[in-house]
Coordinates of C-alpha atoms and ligand atoms in Angstrom, one line a residue:
X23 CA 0.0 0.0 0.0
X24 CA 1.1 3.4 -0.7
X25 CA 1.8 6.0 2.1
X26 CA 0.6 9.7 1.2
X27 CA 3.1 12.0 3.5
X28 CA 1.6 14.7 5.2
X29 CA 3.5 17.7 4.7
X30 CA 1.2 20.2 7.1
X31 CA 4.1 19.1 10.2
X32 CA 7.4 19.3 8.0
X33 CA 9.9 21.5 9.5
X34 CA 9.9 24.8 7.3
X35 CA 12.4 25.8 4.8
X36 CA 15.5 27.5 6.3
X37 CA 17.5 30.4 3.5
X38 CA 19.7 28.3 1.7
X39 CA 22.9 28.4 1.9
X40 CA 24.3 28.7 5.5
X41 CA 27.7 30.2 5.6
X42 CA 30.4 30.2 7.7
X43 CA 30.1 33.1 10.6
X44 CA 26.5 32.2 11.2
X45 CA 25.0 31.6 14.6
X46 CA 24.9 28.2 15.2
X47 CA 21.8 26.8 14.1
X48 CA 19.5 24.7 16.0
X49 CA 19.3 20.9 15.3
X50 CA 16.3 20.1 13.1
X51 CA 14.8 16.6 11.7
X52 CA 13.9 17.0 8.2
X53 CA 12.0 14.9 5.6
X54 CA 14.5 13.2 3.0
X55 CA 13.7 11.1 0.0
X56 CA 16.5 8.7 -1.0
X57 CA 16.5 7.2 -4.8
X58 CA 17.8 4.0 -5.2
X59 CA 18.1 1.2 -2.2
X60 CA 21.6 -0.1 -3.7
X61 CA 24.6 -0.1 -1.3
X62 CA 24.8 3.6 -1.5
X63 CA 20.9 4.2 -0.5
X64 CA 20.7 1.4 2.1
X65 CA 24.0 3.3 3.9
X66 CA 22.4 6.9 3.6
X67 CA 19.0 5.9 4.6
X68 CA 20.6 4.2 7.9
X69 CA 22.8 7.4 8.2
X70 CA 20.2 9.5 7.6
X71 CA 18.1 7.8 10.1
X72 CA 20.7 7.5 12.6
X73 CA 20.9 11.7 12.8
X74 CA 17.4 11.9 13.5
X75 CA 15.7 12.5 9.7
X76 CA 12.6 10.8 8.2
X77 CA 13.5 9.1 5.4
X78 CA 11.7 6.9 2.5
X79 CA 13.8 5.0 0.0
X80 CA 12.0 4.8 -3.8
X81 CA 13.8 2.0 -5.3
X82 CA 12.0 0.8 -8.6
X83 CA 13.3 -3.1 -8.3
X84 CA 11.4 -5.2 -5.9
X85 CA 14.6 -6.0 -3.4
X86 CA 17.5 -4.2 -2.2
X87 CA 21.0 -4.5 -3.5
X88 CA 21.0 -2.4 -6.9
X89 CA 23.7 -3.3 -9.3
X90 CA 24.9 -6.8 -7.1
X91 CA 20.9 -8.2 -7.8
X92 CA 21.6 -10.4 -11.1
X93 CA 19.5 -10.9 -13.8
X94 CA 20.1 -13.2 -16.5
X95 CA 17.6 -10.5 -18.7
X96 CA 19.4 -8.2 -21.3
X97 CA 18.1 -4.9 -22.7
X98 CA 16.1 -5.2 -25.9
X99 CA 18.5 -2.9 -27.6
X100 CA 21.6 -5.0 -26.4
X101 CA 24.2 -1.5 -27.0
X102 CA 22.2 1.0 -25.3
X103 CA 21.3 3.7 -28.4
X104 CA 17.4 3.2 -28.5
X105 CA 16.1 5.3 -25.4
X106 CA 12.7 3.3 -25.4
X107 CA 14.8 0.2 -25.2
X108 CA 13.4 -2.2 -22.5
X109 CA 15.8 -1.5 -19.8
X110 CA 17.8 -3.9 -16.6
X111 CA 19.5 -2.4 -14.0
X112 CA 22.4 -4.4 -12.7
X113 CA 25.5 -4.8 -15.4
X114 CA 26.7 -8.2 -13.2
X115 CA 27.4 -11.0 -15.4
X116 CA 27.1 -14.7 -13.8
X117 CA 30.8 -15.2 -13.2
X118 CA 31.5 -12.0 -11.7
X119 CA 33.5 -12.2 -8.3
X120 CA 34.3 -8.8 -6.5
X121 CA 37.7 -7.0 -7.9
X122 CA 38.4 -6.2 -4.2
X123 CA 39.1 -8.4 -1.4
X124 CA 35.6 -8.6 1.0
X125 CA 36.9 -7.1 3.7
X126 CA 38.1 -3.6 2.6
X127 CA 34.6 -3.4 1.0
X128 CA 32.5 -3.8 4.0
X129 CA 30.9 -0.9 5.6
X130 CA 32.9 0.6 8.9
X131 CA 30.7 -1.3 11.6
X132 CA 29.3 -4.1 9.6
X133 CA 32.1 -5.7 8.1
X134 CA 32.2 -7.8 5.0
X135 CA 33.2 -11.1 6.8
X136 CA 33.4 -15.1 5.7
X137 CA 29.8 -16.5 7.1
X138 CA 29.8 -19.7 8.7
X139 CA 26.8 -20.6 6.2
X140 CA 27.0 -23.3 3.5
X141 CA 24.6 -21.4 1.4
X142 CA 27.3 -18.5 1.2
X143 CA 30.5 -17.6 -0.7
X144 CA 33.3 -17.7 2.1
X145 CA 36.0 -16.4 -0.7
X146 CA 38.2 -13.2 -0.5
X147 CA 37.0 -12.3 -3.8
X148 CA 33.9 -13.9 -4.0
X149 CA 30.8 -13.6 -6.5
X150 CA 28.1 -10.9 -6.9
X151 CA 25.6 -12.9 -5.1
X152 CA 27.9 -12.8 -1.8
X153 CA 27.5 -9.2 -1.8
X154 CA 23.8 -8.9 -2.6
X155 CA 23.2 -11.2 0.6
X156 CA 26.0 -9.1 2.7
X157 CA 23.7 -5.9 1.8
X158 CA 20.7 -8.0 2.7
X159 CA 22.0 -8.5 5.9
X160 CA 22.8 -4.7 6.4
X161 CA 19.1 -3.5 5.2
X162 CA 17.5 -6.3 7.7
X163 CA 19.5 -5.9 10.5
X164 CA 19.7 -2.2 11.0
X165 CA 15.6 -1.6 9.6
X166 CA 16.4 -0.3 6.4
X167 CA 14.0 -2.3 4.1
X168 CA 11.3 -0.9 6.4
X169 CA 12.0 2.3 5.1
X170 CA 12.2 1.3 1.0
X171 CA 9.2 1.6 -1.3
X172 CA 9.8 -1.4 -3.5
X173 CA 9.0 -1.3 -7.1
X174 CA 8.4 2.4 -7.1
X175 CA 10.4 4.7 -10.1
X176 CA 11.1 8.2 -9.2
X177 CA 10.1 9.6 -12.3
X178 CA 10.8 13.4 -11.6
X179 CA 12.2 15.4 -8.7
X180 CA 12.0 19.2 -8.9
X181 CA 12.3 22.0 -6.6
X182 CA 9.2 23.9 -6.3
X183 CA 10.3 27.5 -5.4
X184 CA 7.1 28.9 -4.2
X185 CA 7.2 25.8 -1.1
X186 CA 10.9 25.7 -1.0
X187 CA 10.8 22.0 -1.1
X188 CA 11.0 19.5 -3.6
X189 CA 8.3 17.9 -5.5
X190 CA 9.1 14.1 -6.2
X191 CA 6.7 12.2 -8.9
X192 CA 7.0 8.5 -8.5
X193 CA 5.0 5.9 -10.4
X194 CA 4.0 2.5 -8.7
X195 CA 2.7 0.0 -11.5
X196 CA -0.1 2.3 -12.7
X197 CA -0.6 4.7 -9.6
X198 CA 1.5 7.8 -9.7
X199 CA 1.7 9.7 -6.7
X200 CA 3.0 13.4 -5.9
X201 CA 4.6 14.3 -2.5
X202 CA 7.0 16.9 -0.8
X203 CA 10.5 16.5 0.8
X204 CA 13.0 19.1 2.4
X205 CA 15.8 17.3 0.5
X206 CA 16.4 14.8 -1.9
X207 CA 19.5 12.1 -2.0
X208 CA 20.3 11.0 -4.9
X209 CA 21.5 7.2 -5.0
X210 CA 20.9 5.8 -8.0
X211 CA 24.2 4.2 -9.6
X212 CA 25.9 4.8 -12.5
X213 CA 26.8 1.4 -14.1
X214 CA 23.1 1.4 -15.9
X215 CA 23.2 3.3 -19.1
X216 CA 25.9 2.1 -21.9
X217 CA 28.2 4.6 -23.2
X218 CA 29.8 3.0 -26.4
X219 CA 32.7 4.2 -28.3
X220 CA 32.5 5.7 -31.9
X221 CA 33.7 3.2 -34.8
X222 CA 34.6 4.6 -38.0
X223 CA 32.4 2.7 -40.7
X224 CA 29.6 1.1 -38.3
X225 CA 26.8 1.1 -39.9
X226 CA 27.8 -0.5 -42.9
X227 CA 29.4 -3.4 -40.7
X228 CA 27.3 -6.6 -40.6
X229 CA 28.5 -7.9 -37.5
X230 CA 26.4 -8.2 -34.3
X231 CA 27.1 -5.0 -31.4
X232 CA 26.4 -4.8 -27.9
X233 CA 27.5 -3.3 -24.8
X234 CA 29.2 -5.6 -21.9
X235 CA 26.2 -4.0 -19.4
X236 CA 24.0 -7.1 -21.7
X237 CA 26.8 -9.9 -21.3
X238 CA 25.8 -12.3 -19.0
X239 CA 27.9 -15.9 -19.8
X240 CA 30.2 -17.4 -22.7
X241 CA 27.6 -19.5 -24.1
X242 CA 26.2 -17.3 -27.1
X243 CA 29.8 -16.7 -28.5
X244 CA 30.7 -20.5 -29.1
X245 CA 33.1 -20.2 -32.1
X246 CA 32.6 -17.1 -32.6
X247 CA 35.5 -14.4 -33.6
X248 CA 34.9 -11.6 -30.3
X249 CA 36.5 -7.9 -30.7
X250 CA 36.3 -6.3 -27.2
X251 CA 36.5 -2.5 -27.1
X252 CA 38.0 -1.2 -23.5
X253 CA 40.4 -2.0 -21.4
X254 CA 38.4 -2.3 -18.0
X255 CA 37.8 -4.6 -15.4
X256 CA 35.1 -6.1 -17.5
X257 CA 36.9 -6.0 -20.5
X258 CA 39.4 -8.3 -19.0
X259 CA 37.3 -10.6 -16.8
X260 CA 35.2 -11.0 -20.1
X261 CA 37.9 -11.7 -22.3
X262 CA 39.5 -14.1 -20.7
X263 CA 36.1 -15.9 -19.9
X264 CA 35.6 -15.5 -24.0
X265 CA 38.9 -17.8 -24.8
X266 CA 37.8 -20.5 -23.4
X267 CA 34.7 -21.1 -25.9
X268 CA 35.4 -18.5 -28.7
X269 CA 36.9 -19.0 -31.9
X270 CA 39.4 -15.6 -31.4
X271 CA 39.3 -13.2 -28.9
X272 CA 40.3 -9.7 -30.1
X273 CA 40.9 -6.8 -27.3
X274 CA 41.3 -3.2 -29.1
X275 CA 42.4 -0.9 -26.3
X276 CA 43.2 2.8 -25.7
X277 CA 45.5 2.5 -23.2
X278 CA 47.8 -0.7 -22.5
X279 CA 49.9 0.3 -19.1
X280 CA 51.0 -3.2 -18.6
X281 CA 50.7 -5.9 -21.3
X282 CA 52.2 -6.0 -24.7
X283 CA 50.0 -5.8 -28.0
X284 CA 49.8 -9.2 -29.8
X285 CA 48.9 -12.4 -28.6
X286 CA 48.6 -12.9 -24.7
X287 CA 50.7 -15.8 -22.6
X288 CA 49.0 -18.5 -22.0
X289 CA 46.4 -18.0 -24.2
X290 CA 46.0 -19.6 -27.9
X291 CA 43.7 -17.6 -28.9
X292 CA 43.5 -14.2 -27.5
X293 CA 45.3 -10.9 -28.5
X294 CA 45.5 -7.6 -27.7
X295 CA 45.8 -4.7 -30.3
X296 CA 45.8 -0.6 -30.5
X297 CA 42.3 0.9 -30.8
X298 CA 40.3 0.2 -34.0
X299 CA 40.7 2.2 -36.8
X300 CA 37.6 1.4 -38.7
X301 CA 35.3 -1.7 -40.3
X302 CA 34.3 -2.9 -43.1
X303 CA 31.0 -4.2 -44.9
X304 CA 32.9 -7.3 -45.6
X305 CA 33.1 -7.8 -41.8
X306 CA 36.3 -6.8 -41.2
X307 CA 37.7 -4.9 -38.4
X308 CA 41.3 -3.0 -38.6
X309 CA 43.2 -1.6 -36.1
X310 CA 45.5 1.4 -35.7
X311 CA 48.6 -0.9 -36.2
X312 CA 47.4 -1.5 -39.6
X313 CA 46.4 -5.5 -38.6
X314 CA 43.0 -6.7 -38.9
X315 CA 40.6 -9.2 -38.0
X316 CA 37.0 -10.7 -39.5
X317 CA 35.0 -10.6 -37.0
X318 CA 31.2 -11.4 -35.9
X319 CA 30.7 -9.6 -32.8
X320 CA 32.0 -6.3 -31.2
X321 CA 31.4 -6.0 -27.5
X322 CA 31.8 -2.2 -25.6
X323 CA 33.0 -2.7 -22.5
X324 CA 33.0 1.2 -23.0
X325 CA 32.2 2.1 -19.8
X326 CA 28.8 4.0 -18.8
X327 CA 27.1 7.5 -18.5
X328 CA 25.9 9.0 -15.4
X329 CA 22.2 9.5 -15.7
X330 CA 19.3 11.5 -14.1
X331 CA 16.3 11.2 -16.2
X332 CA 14.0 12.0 -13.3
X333 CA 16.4 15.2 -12.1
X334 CA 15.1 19.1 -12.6
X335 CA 17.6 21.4 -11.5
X336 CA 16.9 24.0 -13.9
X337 CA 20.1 23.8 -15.2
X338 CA 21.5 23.9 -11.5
X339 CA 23.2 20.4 -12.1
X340 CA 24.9 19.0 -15.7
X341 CA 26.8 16.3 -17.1
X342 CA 29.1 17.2 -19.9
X343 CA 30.9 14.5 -20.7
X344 CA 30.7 12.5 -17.9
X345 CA 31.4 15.1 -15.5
X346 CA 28.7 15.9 -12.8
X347 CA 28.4 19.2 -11.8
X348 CA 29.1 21.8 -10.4
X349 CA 29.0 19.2 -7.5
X350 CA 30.8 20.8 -4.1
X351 CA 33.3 17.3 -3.0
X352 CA 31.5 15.3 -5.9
X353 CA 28.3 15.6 -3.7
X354 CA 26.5 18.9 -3.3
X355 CA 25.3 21.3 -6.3
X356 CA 26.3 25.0 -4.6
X357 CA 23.1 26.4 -5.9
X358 CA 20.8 23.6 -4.0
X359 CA 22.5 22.5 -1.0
X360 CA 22.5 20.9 0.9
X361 CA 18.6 19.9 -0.5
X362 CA 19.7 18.2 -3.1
X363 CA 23.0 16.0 -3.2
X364 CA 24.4 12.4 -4.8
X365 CA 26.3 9.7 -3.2
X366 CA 28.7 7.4 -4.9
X367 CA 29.2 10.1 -7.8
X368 CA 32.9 9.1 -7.8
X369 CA 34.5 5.7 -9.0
X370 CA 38.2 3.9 -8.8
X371 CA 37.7 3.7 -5.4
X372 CA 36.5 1.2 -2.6
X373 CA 32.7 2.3 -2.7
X374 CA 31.1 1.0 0.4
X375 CA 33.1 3.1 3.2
X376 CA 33.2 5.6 0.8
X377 CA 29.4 6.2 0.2
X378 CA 29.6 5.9 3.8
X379 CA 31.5 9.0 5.0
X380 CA 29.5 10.8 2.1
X381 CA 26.3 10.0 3.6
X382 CA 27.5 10.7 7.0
X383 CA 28.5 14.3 6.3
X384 CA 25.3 14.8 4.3
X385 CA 23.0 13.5 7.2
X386 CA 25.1 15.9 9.8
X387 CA 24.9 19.1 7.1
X388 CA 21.2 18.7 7.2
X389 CA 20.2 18.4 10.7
X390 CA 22.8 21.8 10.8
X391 CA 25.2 19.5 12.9
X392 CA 27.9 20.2 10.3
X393 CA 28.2 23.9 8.6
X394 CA 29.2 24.5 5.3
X395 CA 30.7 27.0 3.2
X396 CA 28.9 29.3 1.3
X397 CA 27.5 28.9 -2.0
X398 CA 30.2 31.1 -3.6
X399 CA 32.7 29.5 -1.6
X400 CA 31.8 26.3 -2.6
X401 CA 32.1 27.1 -6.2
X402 CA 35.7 28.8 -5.3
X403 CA 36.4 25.1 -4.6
X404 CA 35.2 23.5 -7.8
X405 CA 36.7 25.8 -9.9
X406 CA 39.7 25.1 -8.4
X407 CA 39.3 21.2 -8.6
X408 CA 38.3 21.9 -12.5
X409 CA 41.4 24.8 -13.1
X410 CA 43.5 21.9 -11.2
X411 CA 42.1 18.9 -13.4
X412 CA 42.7 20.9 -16.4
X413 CA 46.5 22.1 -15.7
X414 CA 47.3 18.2 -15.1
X415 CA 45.7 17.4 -18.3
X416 CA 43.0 14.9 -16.7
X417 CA 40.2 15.0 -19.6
X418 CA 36.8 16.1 -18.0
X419 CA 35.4 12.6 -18.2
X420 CA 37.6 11.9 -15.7
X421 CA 36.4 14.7 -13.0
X422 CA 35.0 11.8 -10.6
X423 CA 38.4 9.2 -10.8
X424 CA 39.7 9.2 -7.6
X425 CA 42.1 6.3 -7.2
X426 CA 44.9 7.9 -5.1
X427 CA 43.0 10.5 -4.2
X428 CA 40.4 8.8 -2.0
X429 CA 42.8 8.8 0.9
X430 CA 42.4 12.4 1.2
X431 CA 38.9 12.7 0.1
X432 CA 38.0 10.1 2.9
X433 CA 39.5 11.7 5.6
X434 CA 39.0 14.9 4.5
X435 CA 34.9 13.7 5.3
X436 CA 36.3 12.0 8.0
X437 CA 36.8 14.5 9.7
X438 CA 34.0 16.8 8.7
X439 CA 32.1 14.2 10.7
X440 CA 34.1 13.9 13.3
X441 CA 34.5 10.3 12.3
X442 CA 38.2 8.2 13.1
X443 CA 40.8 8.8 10.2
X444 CA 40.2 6.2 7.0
X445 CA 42.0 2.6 7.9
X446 CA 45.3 2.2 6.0
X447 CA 44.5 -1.5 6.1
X448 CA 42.1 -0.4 3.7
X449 CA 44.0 1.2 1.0
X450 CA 46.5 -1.3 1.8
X451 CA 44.6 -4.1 0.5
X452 CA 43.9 -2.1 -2.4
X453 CA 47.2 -1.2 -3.1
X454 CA 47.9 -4.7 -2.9
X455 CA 45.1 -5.7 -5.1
X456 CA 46.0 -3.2 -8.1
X457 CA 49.8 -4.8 -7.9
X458 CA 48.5 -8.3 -7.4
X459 CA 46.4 -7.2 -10.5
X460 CA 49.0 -6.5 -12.6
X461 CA 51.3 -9.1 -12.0
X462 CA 48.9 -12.1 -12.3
X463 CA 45.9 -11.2 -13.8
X464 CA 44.4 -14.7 -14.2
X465 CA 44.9 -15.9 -10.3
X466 CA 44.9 -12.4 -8.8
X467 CA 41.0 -13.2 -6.6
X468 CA 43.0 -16.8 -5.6
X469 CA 46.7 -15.9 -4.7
X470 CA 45.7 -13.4 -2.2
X471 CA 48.9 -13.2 0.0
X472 CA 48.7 -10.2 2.2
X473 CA 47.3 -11.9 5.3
X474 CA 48.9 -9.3 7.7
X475 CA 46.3 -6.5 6.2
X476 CA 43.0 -9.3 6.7
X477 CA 44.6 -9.4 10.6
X478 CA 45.0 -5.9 10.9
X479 CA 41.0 -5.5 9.6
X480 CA 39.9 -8.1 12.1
X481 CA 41.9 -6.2 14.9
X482 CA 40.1 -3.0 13.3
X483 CA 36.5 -5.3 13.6
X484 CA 36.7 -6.6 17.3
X485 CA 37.4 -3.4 18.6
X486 CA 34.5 -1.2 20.7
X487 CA 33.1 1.3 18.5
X488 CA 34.1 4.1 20.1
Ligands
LIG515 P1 23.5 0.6 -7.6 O1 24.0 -0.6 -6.9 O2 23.5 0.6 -9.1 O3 22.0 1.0 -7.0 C1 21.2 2.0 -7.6 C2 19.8 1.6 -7.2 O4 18.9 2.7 -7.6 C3 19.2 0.4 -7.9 O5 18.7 -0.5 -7.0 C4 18.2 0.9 -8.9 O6 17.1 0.0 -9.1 C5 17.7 2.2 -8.2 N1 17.2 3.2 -9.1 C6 17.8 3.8 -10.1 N2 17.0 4.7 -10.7 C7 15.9 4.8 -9.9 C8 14.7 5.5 -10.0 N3 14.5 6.5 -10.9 N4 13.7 5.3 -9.1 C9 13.9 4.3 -8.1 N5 15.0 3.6 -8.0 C10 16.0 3.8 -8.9 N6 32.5 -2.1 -6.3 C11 33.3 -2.7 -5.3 O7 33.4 -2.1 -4.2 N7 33.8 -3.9 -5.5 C12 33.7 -4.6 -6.7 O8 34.2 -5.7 -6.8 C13 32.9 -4.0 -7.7 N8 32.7 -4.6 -8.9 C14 31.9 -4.1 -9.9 C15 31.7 -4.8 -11.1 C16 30.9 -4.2 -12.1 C17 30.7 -4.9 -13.4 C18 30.4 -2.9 -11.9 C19 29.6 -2.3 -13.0 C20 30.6 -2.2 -10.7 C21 31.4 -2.8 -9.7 N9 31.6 -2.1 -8.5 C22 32.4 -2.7 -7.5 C23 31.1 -0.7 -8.3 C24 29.6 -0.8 -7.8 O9 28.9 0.0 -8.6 C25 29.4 -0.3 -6.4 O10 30.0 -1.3 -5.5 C26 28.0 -0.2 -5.8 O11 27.3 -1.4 -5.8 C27 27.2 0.9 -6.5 O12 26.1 1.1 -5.6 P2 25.0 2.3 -5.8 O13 24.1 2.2 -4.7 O14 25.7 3.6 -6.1 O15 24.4 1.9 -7.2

């Protein structure tokens, strides 16, 4: 049954934005929609919660989890160009096991841990299902799920000026229903909608496209000859799933930082080549090294776009090429905050803690526990990140990479919340990870040798929370 939310008793809307200077403000409880009940979602509705906020969670599947919930479905349009394309969330395919050990994953006072439970996956690395079940566990044992609305889309969110709140559409089945929040968190993954590399001569190729969001096993490429675009995670785990039923497995890659072009050790029938140049009708596929292939499928493991289709802002909040923003710390627009922010905007990192600390220091900056800068200083700071980006020649698209940045980032919301620095276990393991990575690609998830860092987490886990 549907819940229609009063909002007669909602706390009115204070002059946005509070800077720096300002008496402190008293604490307040506000009314906060979350979209999307994936890790991120479950860990700001609990954080949310925890600070004294009503909360309801809109996720449009009908359990919790997000990306880790496998399908075996595909999109009707299996590369992602026809927008009324029948759509599936999660990009997991079958074999996937986690490209980081459990236990830096795990959430900073529900850790990740190997369950006594024959029915689950007690591996370092283990498969997607392990990790749907672990976020299971976290919704049910903290009261989250009580606070999702299953199987209900947010179809728009926009800020009605005149109430000074935001208006969120949402569409059950057939029922659509209108209703009023202080703030709005936006949760909602970006590993959903296919972004797919431009090939010179396409359309006049006959070979079968699609994106790896739609690959699910090895089965349909039996004997096939495979051209992978990407040099990803997925691209890799795919591959090397790929050589063991195709015909030839082709990578064409951008950048190669630690294999050689040609074919690949250990493997009969897998290579790696420079990006493709262009195809052919007769099927063929050359590359920028002047070698070619005939091939039958192409497969983008491209990467994806970040997505709002629901999201007003007039104008407030962007992407251009893949950047978000303005976004304050990847999280709050300057113009709207703190009503409207996004958690788990930014990616090479360890996600879990991560959303986390974001969801923390959003939940504190609402209830006026934590103060932040004012609008204009806020956008002092992402001009600087984008002046900063742009003198080290990082290409916009990659506004939102982290990777040895998320130390600082961490802590730097660390201690906005007053929360205990970031472990270095943490960033140990994936140190360790990225190098075990690199210098055994196939066994990396088995060979896992840094026991000492698993100690140190434990250490880390049986301690009181303080
Ligand atoms: P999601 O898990 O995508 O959840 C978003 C939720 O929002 C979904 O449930 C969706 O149904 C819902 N939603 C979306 N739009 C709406 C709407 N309009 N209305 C209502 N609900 C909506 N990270 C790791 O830490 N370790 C790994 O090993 C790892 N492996 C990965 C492998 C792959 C192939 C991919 C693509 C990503 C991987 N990641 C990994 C990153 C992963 O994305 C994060 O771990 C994390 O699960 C993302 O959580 P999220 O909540 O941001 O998004």
């Amino acid at each position: 049954s549907q819940i229609k939310i009063s909002c007669a008793s909602l706390p009115s809307f204070p002059s946005m934005p509070q800077s720096p200077g300002h008496a402190p403000q008293p604490i307040v409880s506000r009314h906060v929609a979350v979209v999307g009940a994936g890790a991120a979602g479950l860990v700001t509705a609990r954080e949310l919660r925890r600070e004294g906020h009503s909360v309801v969670v809109f996720e449009r599947g009908d359990q919790v989890g997000g990306l880790w919930v496998y399908t075996p479905n595909v999109e009707s349009d299996q590369i992602g160009l026809d927008p009324t394309r029948t759509t599936v969330h999660s990009s997991v395919y079958h074999s996937l096991r986690t490209n980081l050990p459990r236990d830096s994953m795990g959430f900073s006072d529900y850790p990740f841990v190997a369950k006594d439970d024959p029915d689950r996956d007690p591996r370092m690395f283990p498969g997607h299902r392990e990790v749907m079940m672990y976020l299971q566990d976290f919704a049910r044992e903290f009261g989250i799920d009580e606070l999702v609305r299953f199987e209900t889309e947010v179809v728009r969110v926009r800020f009605v000026e005149e109430e000074e709140k935001w208006k969120i559409k949402s569409k059950q089945r057939y029922t659509e229903m209108d209703e009023i929040f202080d703030a709005v968190v936006v949760c909602n993954g970006h590993y959903t909608q296919p972004l797919v590399s431009h090939v010179p001569g396409i359309n006049k190729w006959p070979g079968k496209q699609m994106h790896s969001h739609n690959y699910r096993d090895p089965k349909p490429f039996q004997d096939q000859v495979v051209v992978l675009i990407g040099n990803s995670a997925s691209a890799f785990d795919i591959s090397r799933e790929l050589a063991g039923v195709a015909k030839e497995v082709h990578i064409a890659a951008r950048t190669v930082k630690y294999e050689t072009f040609g074919k690949q050790p250990a493997y009969d029938n897998l290579w790696l080549h420079p990006m493709i140049k262009n195809v052919c009708e007769d099927g063929s596929i050359h590359f920028q090294d002047g070698s070619f292939v005939i091939a039958n499928i192409i497969i983008h493991c491209t990467g994806y776009k970040y997505h709002f289709p629901f999201l007003e802002t007039n104008g407030f909040v962007l992407v251009d090429d893949n950047r978000v923003g303005p976004l304050y710390k990847h999280i709050f627009p300057p113009a709207l905050a703190p009503w409207l922010s996004f958690v788990g905007i930014p990616f090479q990192v360890i996600t879990f803690p991560m959303f986390e600390l974001q969801s923390k220091w959003i939940a504190g900056v609402l209830s006026n526990r934590i103060t932040l800068p004012s609008q204009e200083q806020m956008m002092e700071d992402v001009k600087a990140l984008y002046s900063s980006l742009e003198a080290s020649g990082t290409p916009k698209r990659d506004t939102h990479a982290l990777d040895d940045k998320q130390v600082k980032y961490n802590n730097w919301l660390a201690g906005q919340c007053g929360c205990p620095a970031y472990e270095d276990w943490r960033m140990e393991m994936y140190y360790a990870t990225v190098k075990g990575r690199l210098a055994h690609l196939e066994s990396y998830r088995d060979e896992w040798e840094t026991q000492h860092l698993v100690l140190q987490a434990y250490q880390d886990f049986i301690k009181p929370a303080s």
